[in-house]
Amino acid sequence: MTKHGKIKVGIWGLGRAGYGMHIGEIGRYPDEFEIVAGCDLLPERCEMFAARVPEARTYTDSGSFLRDPEMELVVVAVRSPDHVECDIQALEAGYRVFAEKPVALTVAGGERLRQAAERHPGKLFLRHNRRFEAAFAHIREIIASGILGEVYEIKLCRHDFQIRDDWQAIVGCGGGQLNNWGPHIIDHALRLLDAPVESVWSDLKRIAARGDAEDHLKVVLRGRNRRIVDLEISGGVAIPGPVYTVYGTRGTLVCADEQDIRLRYLHPDCAEPTHVADPGTPPLNGGFSGRTPLRWIRKTIMVEPASGHNFYSIYHELYRAIRDSVPFPITVEQALEVVRVTNEIKRQNPEFPLCPDN
């Protein structure tokens, strides 16, 4: 048992996120959290929840759920168009809120959420949980170490081939890869860009999914620091590309599968050349690499970030923020910047229109 006691959790929405993800993730921290309530419109989902968490109360009525006397934290895991409204309702009912992504579908919805967070300071927490993925954390550490030199371009890929036919494939339900994987990878891109966004280029396509929403997206973000992050998210690519590729002035990093990181970078003793290019006629036997000898370091390392972070760390960070007043590493402004980028991408691709927040 922790010195502060467990956080009492209610889960609003018992689908693939609430039932399929959050229950198991919370279960990894039994000394920090206890599930005391669950709510879903479908009685059969409540029955499944009750069988899995028999000590918790179940509700099919959200009004009764939001009057639960024991609940302290509400995990909002309803459908995407309802996120903003349910987040605000839970905040107004006096609870802390753990908001699923996308935190909003529109900039206007995000602004409503921001205003609600200002009325209830310290109560809203944003679930960009992939911020804590081990490979992402380790690669940021490598970039910060400087061994790759000045990083000028980064490629991010999440590839799969899926003939998707649920609501996540329908524009009117807030579906599409931009709202599904998009918030995670755009959040990665903004952290790796390490500067305000100067420009956004994008292209959305529907390849294999059976709805009317995009299942393939290509986005290029350019920062004011001139760094580029090129990201692809697709349900229409049968042979996946590397998840991470990082280009620097002194080396390159490739992480194909989030398990190992392959590096090739210049030895620290290999100094920056001081001479300039010669406009004269080069010797026939001089090659094309100039006269600077290069000493390379090549290695493949396991993904093992010094931070120790992994995909599930966000719940421990949430506990520390609530019980120990440690600043939560994901801010409302960072989450809303993801929404702003998403809306710009939608603006550039009007064949896949925005779905409004309810």
Short mmCIF file of C-alpha atoms in Angstrom, two decimals, residues 21-195:
data_model
loop_
_atom_site.label_atom_id
_atom_site.label_comp_id
_atom_site.label_asym_id
_atom_site.label_seq_id
_atom_site.Cartn_x
_atom_site.Cartn_y
_atom_site.Cartn_z
CA MET A 21 -7.01 -1.52 -22.34
CA HIS A 22 -7.59 0.52 -19.20
CA ILE A 23 -8.62 -2.30 -16.89
CA GLY A 24 -5.44 -4.24 -17.62
CA GLU A 25 -3.21 -1.17 -17.44
CA ILE A 26 -4.68 -0.09 -14.11
CA GLY A 27 -4.17 -3.64 -12.88
CA ARG A 28 -0.41 -3.21 -13.27
CA TYR A 29 -0.46 -0.74 -10.37
CA PRO A 30 -2.59 -2.46 -7.70
CA ASP A 31 -1.03 -0.41 -4.89
CA GLU A 32 -1.86 2.88 -6.62
CA PHE A 33 -5.29 2.42 -8.21
CA GLU A 34 -8.57 0.64 -7.53
CA ILE A 35 -11.43 0.39 -10.02
CA VAL A 36 -14.66 1.11 -8.16
CA ALA A 37 -17.15 1.85 -10.98
CA GLY A 38 -17.88 1.36 -14.65
CA CYS A 39 -20.46 2.85 -16.99
CA ASP A 40 -21.67 1.88 -20.45
CA LEU A 41 -24.92 2.30 -22.36
CA LEU A 42 -24.95 -1.40 -23.23
CA PRO A 43 -26.07 -3.70 -20.37
CA GLU A 44 -24.05 -6.61 -21.79
CA ARG A 45 -20.86 -4.55 -21.51
CA CYS A 46 -21.68 -3.80 -17.89
CA GLU A 47 -22.21 -7.52 -17.27
CA MET A 48 -18.78 -8.30 -18.74
CA PHE A 49 -17.23 -5.57 -16.59
CA ALA A 50 -18.97 -6.85 -13.45
CA ALA A 51 -17.68 -10.37 -14.08
CA ARG A 52 -14.12 -9.07 -14.46
CA VAL A 53 -14.21 -6.47 -11.66
CA PRO A 54 -16.87 -7.89 -9.31
CA GLU A 55 -16.12 -5.46 -6.47
CA ALA A 56 -16.97 -2.43 -8.67
CA ARG A 57 -20.38 -0.83 -9.19
CA THR A 58 -21.88 -0.74 -12.69
CA TYR A 59 -24.05 1.91 -14.33
CA THR A 60 -25.89 2.21 -17.63
CA ASP A 61 -26.94 5.78 -16.77
CA SER A 62 -24.21 8.41 -16.89
CA GLY A 63 -26.03 10.70 -14.45
CA SER A 64 -25.97 8.04 -11.74
CA PHE A 65 -22.36 7.20 -12.58
CA LEU A 66 -21.35 10.85 -12.10
CA ARG A 67 -22.89 10.81 -8.62
CA ASP A 68 -20.88 7.82 -7.43
CA PRO A 69 -19.79 8.71 -3.88
CA GLU A 70 -16.49 6.80 -3.88
CA MET A 71 -15.11 7.57 -7.31
CA GLU A 72 -12.21 10.04 -7.49
CA LEU A 73 -10.89 9.76 -11.05
CA VAL A 74 -12.99 9.27 -14.19
CA VAL A 75 -11.37 7.61 -17.19
CA VAL A 76 -13.30 8.86 -20.22
CA ALA A 77 -13.16 6.12 -22.88
CA VAL A 78 -16.35 6.75 -24.85
CA ARG A 79 -16.47 7.24 -28.64
CA SER A 80 -14.30 10.03 -30.03
CA PRO A 81 -17.03 12.61 -30.82
CA ASP A 82 -18.22 12.41 -27.19
CA HIS A 83 -14.81 12.93 -25.54
CA VAL A 84 -15.06 16.68 -24.99
CA GLU A 85 -18.61 16.66 -23.63
CA CYS A 86 -18.00 13.74 -21.29
CA ASP A 87 -14.70 15.18 -20.07
CA ILE A 88 -16.44 18.45 -19.22
CA GLN A 89 -19.37 16.70 -17.52
CA ALA A 90 -17.00 14.72 -15.31
CA LEU A 91 -14.98 17.84 -14.45
CA GLU A 92 -18.15 19.76 -13.61
CA ALA A 93 -19.27 16.85 -11.39
CA GLY A 94 -16.13 17.39 -9.32
CA TYR A 95 -13.93 14.51 -10.47
CA ARG A 96 -10.43 14.37 -11.83
CA VAL A 97 -10.51 13.28 -15.48
CA PHE A 98 -8.18 11.10 -17.53
CA ALA A 99 -9.09 12.06 -21.11
CA GLU A 100 -8.63 9.53 -23.92
CA LYS A 101 -7.28 10.62 -27.27
CA PRO A 102 -8.25 12.32 -29.46
CA VAL A 103 -8.79 14.89 -26.72
CA ALA A 104 -10.93 16.81 -29.21
CA LEU A 105 -11.86 16.48 -32.88
CA THR A 106 -11.95 20.22 -33.55
CA VAL A 107 -10.09 23.30 -32.38
CA ALA A 108 -13.40 24.65 -31.08
CA GLY A 109 -13.93 21.52 -29.01
CA GLY A 110 -10.39 21.76 -27.73
CA GLU A 111 -11.01 25.35 -26.67
CA ARG A 112 -14.10 24.27 -24.73
CA LEU A 113 -11.99 21.67 -22.96
CA ARG A 114 -9.23 24.16 -22.21
CA GLN A 115 -11.72 26.55 -20.63
CA ALA A 116 -13.16 23.73 -18.52
CA ALA A 117 -9.63 22.81 -17.39
CA GLU A 118 -9.07 26.43 -16.34
CA ARG A 119 -12.27 26.35 -14.29
CA HIS A 120 -11.06 23.15 -12.61
CA PRO A 121 -7.28 23.56 -12.31
CA GLY A 122 -5.24 20.44 -11.76
CA LYS A 123 -8.15 18.12 -12.57
CA LEU A 124 -7.66 17.30 -16.29
CA PHE A 125 -5.02 14.79 -17.44
CA LEU A 126 -4.41 13.84 -21.07
CA ARG A 127 -3.76 10.26 -22.15
CA HIS A 128 -1.00 10.56 -24.74
CA ASN A 129 0.30 7.29 -23.34
CA ARG A 130 2.64 6.52 -26.23
CA ARG A 131 4.78 9.43 -25.06
CA PHE A 132 6.18 6.80 -22.67
CA GLU A 133 6.98 4.08 -25.22
CA ALA A 134 10.44 2.68 -24.54
CA ALA A 135 11.75 3.16 -28.11
CA PHE A 136 10.53 6.76 -28.27
CA ALA A 137 12.12 7.54 -24.89
CA HIS A 138 15.42 5.87 -25.83
CA ILE A 139 15.66 7.59 -29.20
CA ARG A 140 15.08 11.00 -27.59
CA GLU A 141 17.93 10.20 -25.20
CA ILE A 142 20.23 9.32 -28.12
CA ILE A 143 19.33 12.53 -29.97
CA ALA A 144 19.99 14.57 -26.80
CA SER A 145 23.40 12.90 -26.38
CA GLY A 146 24.62 14.63 -29.55
CA ILE A 147 26.33 11.59 -31.11
CA LEU A 148 24.26 12.02 -34.29
CA GLY A 149 25.23 15.68 -34.58
CA GLU A 150 22.53 18.18 -35.54
CA VAL A 151 19.37 16.24 -36.36
CA TYR A 152 17.78 17.62 -39.50
CA GLU A 153 15.17 15.02 -40.49
CA ILE A 154 13.18 12.29 -38.72
CA LYS A 155 10.85 9.71 -40.25
CA LEU A 156 8.08 8.05 -38.24
CA CYS A 157 6.05 5.11 -39.57
CA ARG A 158 3.19 3.01 -38.27
CA HIS A 159 2.29 0.59 -41.06
CA ASP A 160 -0.18 -2.26 -41.26
CA PHE A 161 -2.71 -3.69 -43.70
CA GLN A 162 -6.24 -3.76 -42.31
CA ILE A 163 -9.61 -4.06 -44.05
CA ARG A 164 -11.24 -2.11 -41.27
CA ASP A 165 -15.04 -1.98 -41.20
CA ASP A 166 -16.01 -0.64 -37.77
CA TRP A 167 -16.92 2.93 -36.70
CA GLN A 168 -13.21 3.84 -36.75
CA ALA A 169 -13.51 3.74 -40.57
CA ILE A 170 -16.39 6.28 -40.73
CA VAL A 171 -15.88 10.06 -40.92
CA GLY A 172 -19.18 10.82 -39.17
CA CYS A 173 -18.09 8.77 -36.16
CA GLY A 174 -14.76 10.57 -35.85
CA GLY A 175 -12.95 7.65 -37.45
CA GLY A 176 -9.89 7.47 -39.67
CA GLN A 177 -6.21 6.97 -38.98
CA LEU A 178 -5.76 10.70 -38.32
CA ASN A 179 -7.93 10.44 -35.19
CA ASN A 180 -6.91 6.89 -34.30
CA TRP A 181 -3.12 6.55 -34.49
CA GLY A 182 -2.71 10.19 -35.46
CA PRO A 183 -2.78 11.83 -32.00
CA HIS A 184 -0.04 9.48 -30.77
CA ILE A 185 2.35 9.91 -33.70
CA ILE A 186 1.67 13.63 -34.17
CA ASP A 187 2.47 14.05 -30.46
CA HIS A 188 5.74 12.16 -31.08
CA ALA A 189 6.45 14.37 -34.09
CA LEU A 190 5.89 17.60 -32.15
CA ARG A 191 8.19 16.44 -29.34
CA LEU A 192 10.87 15.40 -31.84
CA LEU A 193 10.49 18.57 -33.90
CA ASP A 194 11.69 20.46 -30.83
CA ALA A 195 10.47 23.81 -32.18
#
